[in-house]
CSV table of C-alpha atoms and ligand atoms in Angstrom, one decimal:
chain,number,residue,atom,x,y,z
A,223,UNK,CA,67.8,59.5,-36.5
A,224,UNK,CA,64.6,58.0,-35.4
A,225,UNK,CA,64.6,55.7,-39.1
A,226,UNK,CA,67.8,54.3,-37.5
A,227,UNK,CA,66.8,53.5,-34.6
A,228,UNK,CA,63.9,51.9,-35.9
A,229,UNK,CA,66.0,49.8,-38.5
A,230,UNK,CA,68.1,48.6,-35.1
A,231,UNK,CA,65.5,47.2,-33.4
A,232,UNK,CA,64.1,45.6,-36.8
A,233,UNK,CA,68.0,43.9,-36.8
A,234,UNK,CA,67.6,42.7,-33.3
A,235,UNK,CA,64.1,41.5,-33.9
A,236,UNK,CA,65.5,39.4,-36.7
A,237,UNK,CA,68.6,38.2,-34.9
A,238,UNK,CA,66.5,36.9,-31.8
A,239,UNK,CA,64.1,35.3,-34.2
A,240,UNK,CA,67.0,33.4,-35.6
A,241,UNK,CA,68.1,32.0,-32.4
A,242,UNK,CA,64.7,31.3,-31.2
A,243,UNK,CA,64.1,29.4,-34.7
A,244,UNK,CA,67.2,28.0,-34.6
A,245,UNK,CA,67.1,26.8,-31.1
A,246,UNK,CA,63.8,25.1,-32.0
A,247,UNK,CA,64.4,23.1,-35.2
A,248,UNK,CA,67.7,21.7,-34.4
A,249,UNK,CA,67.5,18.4,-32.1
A,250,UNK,CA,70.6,16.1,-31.3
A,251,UNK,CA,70.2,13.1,-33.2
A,252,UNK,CA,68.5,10.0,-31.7
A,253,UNK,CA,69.9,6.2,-31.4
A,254,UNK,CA,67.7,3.4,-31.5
A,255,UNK,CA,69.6,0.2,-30.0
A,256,UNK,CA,67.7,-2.7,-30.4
A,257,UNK,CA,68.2,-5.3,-28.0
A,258,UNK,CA,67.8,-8.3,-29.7
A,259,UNK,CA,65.5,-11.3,-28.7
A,260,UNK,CA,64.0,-11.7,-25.0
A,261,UNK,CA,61.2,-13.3,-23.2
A,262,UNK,CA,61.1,-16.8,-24.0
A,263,UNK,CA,63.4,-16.1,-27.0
A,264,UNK,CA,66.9,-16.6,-25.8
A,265,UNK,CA,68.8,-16.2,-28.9
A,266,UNK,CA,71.9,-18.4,-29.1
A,267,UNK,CA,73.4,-20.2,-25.8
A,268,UNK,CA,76.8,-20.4,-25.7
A,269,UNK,CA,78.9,-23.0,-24.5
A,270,UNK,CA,79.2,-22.1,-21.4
A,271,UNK,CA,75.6,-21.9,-20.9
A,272,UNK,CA,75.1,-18.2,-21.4
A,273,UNK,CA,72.1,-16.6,-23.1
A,274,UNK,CA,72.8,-14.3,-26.3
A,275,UNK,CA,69.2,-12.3,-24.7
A,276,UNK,CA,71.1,-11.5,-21.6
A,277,UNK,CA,74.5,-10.8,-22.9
A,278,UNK,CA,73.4,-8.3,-25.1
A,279,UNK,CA,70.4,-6.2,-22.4
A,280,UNK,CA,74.1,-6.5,-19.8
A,281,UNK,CA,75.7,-4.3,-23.1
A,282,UNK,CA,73.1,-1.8,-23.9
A,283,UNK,CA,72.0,-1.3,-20.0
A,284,UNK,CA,75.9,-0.3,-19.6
A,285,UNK,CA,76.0,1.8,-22.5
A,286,UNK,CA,73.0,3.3,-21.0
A,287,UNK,CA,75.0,4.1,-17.8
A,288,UNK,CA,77.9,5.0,-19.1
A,289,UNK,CA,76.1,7.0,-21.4
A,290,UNK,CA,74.5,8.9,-18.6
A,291,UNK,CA,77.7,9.9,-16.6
A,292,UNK,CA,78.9,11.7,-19.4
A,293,UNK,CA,78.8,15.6,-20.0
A,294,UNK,CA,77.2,15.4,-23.0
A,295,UNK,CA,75.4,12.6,-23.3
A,296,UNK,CA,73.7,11.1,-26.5
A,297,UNK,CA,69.7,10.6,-27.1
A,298,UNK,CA,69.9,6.8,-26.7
A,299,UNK,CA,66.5,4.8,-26.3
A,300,UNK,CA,66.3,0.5,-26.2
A,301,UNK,CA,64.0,-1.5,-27.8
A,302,UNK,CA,64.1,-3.4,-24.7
A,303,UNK,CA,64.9,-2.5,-21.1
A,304,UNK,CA,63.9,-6.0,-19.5
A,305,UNK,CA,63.9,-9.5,-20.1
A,306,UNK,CA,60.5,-9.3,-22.7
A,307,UNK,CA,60.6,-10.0,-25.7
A,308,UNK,CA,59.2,-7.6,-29.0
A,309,UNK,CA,58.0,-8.6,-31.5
A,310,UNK,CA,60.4,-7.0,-34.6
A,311,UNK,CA,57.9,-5.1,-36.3
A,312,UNK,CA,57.5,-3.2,-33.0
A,313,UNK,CA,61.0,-3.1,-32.9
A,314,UNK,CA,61.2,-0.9,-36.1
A,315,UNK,CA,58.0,1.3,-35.3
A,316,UNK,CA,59.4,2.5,-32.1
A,317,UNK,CA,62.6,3.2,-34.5
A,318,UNK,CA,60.1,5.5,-36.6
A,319,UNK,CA,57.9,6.5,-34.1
A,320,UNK,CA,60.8,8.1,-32.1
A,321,UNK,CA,62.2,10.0,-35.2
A,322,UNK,CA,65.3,7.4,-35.4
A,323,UNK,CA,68.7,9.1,-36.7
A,324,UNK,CA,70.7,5.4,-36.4
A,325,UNK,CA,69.5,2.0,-35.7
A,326,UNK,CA,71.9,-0.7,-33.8
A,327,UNK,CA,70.8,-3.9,-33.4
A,328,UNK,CA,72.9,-5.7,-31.0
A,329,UNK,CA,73.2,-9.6,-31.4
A,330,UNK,CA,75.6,-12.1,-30.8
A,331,UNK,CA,76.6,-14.9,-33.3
A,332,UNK,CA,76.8,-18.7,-33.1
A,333,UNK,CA,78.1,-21.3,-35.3
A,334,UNK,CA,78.6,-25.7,-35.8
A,335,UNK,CA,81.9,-24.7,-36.1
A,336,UNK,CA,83.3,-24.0,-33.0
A,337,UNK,CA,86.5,-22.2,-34.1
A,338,UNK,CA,84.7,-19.5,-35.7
A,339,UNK,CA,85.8,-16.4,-34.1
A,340,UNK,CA,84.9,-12.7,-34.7
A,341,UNK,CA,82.4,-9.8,-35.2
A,342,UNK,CA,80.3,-9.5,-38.1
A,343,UNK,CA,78.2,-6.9,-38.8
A,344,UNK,CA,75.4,-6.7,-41.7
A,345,UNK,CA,73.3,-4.0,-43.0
A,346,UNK,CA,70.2,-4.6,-45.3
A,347,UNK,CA,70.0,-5.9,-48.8
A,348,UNK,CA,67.8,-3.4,-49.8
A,349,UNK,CA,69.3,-0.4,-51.4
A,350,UNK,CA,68.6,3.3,-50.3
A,351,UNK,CA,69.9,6.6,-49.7
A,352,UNK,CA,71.2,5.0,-46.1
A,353,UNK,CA,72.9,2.0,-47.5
A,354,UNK,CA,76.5,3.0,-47.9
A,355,UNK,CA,76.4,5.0,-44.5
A,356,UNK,CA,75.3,1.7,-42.9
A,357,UNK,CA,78.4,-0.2,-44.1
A,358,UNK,CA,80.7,2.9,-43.4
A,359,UNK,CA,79.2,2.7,-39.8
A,360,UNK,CA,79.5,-0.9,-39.9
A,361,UNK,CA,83.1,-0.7,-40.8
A,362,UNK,CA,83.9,1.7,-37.9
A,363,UNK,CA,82.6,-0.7,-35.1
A,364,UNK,CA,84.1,-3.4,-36.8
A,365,UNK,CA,87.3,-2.0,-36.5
A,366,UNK,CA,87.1,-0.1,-33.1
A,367,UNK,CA,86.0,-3.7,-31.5
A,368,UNK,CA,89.3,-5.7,-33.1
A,369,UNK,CA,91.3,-2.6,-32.4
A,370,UNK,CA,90.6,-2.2,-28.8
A,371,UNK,CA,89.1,-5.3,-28.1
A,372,UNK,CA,91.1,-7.6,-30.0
A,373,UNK,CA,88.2,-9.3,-32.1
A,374,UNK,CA,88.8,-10.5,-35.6
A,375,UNK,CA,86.5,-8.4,-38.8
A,376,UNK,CA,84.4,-10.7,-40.4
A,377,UNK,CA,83.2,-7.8,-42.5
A,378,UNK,CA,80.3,-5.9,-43.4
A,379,UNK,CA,77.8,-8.0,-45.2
A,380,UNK,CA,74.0,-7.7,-47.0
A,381,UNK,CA,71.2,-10.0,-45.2
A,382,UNK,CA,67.2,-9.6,-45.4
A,383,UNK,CA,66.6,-9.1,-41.8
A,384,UNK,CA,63.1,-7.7,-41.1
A,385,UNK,CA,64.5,-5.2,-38.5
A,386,UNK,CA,67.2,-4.0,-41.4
A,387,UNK,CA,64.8,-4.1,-44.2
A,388,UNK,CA,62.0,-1.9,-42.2
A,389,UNK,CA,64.6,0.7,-41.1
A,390,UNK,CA,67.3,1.1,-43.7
A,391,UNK,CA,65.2,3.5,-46.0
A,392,UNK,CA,64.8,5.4,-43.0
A,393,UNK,CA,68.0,6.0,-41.2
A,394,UNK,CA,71.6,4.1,-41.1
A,395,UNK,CA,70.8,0.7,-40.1
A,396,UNK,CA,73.2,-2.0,-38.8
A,397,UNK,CA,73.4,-5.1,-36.8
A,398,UNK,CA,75.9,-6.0,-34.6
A,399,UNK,CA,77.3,-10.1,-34.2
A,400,UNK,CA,79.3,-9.8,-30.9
A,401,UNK,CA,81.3,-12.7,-30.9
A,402,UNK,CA,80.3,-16.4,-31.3
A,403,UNK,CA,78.8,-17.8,-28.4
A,404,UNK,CA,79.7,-21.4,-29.9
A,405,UNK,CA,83.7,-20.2,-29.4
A,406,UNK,CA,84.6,-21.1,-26.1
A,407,UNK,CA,87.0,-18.2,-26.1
A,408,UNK,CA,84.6,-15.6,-27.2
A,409,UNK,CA,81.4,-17.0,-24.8
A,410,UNK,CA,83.8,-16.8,-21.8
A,411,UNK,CA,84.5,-13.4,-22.5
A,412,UNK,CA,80.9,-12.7,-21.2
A,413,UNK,CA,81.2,-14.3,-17.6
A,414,UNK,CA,83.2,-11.8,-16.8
A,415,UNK,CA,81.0,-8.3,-15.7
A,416,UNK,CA,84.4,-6.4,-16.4
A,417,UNK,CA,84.4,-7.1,-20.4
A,418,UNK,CA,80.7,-5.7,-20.4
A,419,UNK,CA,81.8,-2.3,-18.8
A,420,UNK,CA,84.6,-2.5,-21.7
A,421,UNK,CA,82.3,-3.5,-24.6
A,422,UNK,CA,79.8,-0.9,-23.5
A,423,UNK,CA,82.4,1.7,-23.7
A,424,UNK,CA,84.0,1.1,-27.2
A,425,UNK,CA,80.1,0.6,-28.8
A,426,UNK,CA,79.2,4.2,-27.2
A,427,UNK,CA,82.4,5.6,-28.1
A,428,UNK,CA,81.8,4.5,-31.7
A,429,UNK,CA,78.3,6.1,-31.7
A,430,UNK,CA,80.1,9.1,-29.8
A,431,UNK,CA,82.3,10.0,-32.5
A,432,UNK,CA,80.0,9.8,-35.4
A,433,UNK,CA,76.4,10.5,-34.2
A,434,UNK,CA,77.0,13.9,-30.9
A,435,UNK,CA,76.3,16.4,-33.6
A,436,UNK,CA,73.3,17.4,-34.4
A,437,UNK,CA,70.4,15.8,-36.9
A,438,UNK,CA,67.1,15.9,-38.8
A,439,UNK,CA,66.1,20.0,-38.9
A,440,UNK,CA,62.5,20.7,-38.0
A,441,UNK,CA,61.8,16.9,-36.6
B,267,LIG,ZN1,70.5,-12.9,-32.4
């Protein structure tokens, strides 16, 4: 009887271990959005006048309230949370530094041609074990922003960017064109404060559905 008893509590000792280990090594995975340009780095202007550095801190400081009201919200850190500008090598060590599970760089477009219209996303050139996540990620914001926003897909495509290069062997890396500031359309779209509460919500959404669960075991 007393063997029993002893094997119990050696049971019990084990389970709580378990859920005391398991607790411990499993985190909710961590966002990086990096809020491109800054500082005396304004990115594209539109034709309205706009600034692509302040149309994209209005996004991610939205997602970052919305974000916050939520039940369950996700791990989401900036690059940026002012008007400063980092350099992009700093950009990607704060991506490592802070254990990154997916890096969004949020940028908007601008072409000579004035018609051009629509999102475009790109992932890095380089291969690794992250690059067909990327475009799969890619994909899914493309098409959550033309199907609740109305934008036209571009596509996915492959680009040296330094901020793609330094984080794609690391986590799922992808950039984000929002629009062309150079369409009078699309650069419009951003005076209103409105269309950044509804941006906001169909980026985090799309970070919602594929990144809530949980990540990297014993980081
Ligand atoms: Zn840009």
């Amino acid at each position: 009887m007393k063997k029993v008893l002893k094997n119990v509590s050696f049971v019990f000792l084990l389970l709580k271990m378990c859920f005391i280990f398991g607790q411990e090594t499993v985190v909710q995975k961590r966002i990086i959005i990096d809020v491109g340009h800054g500082g005396k780095d304004s990115g594209a202007i539109g034709v309205n006048g706009i600034q692509e550095k302040d149309v994209v801190i209005k996004i991610a400081l939205e997602i970052l309230r919305i974000n916050e009201q939520s039940k369950m919200p996700l791990h989401i850190y900036l690059t940026r949370y002012s008007d400063t500008l980092i350099s992009l090598s700093d950009r990607t060590k704060l991506a490592k530094a802070l254990n990154a599970d997916l890096f969004v760089s949020l940028h908007c477009n601008h072409s000579n041609n004035e018609s051009a219209v629509g999102v475009e996303v790109y992932t890095s050139r380089k291969q690794s074990t992250y690059s067909k996540e990327s475009v799969y990620i890619g994909y899914l914001f493309e098409k959550a922003l033309s199907d609740q926003i109305g934008y036209k897909i571009r596509g996915v495509k492959f680009a040296d960017f330094q901020v793609l290069r330094e984080t794609v062997g690391y986590c799922p890396s992808v950039l984000l064109e929002l629009g062309f500031l150079s369409n009078a359309d699309e650069s419009k779209f951003f005076q209103n404060s409105e269309n950044f509460v509804i941006m906001a919500k169909v980026l985090l959404e799309g970070l919602d559905k594929n990144f809530s669960g949980y990540g990297r075991v014993g980081n």
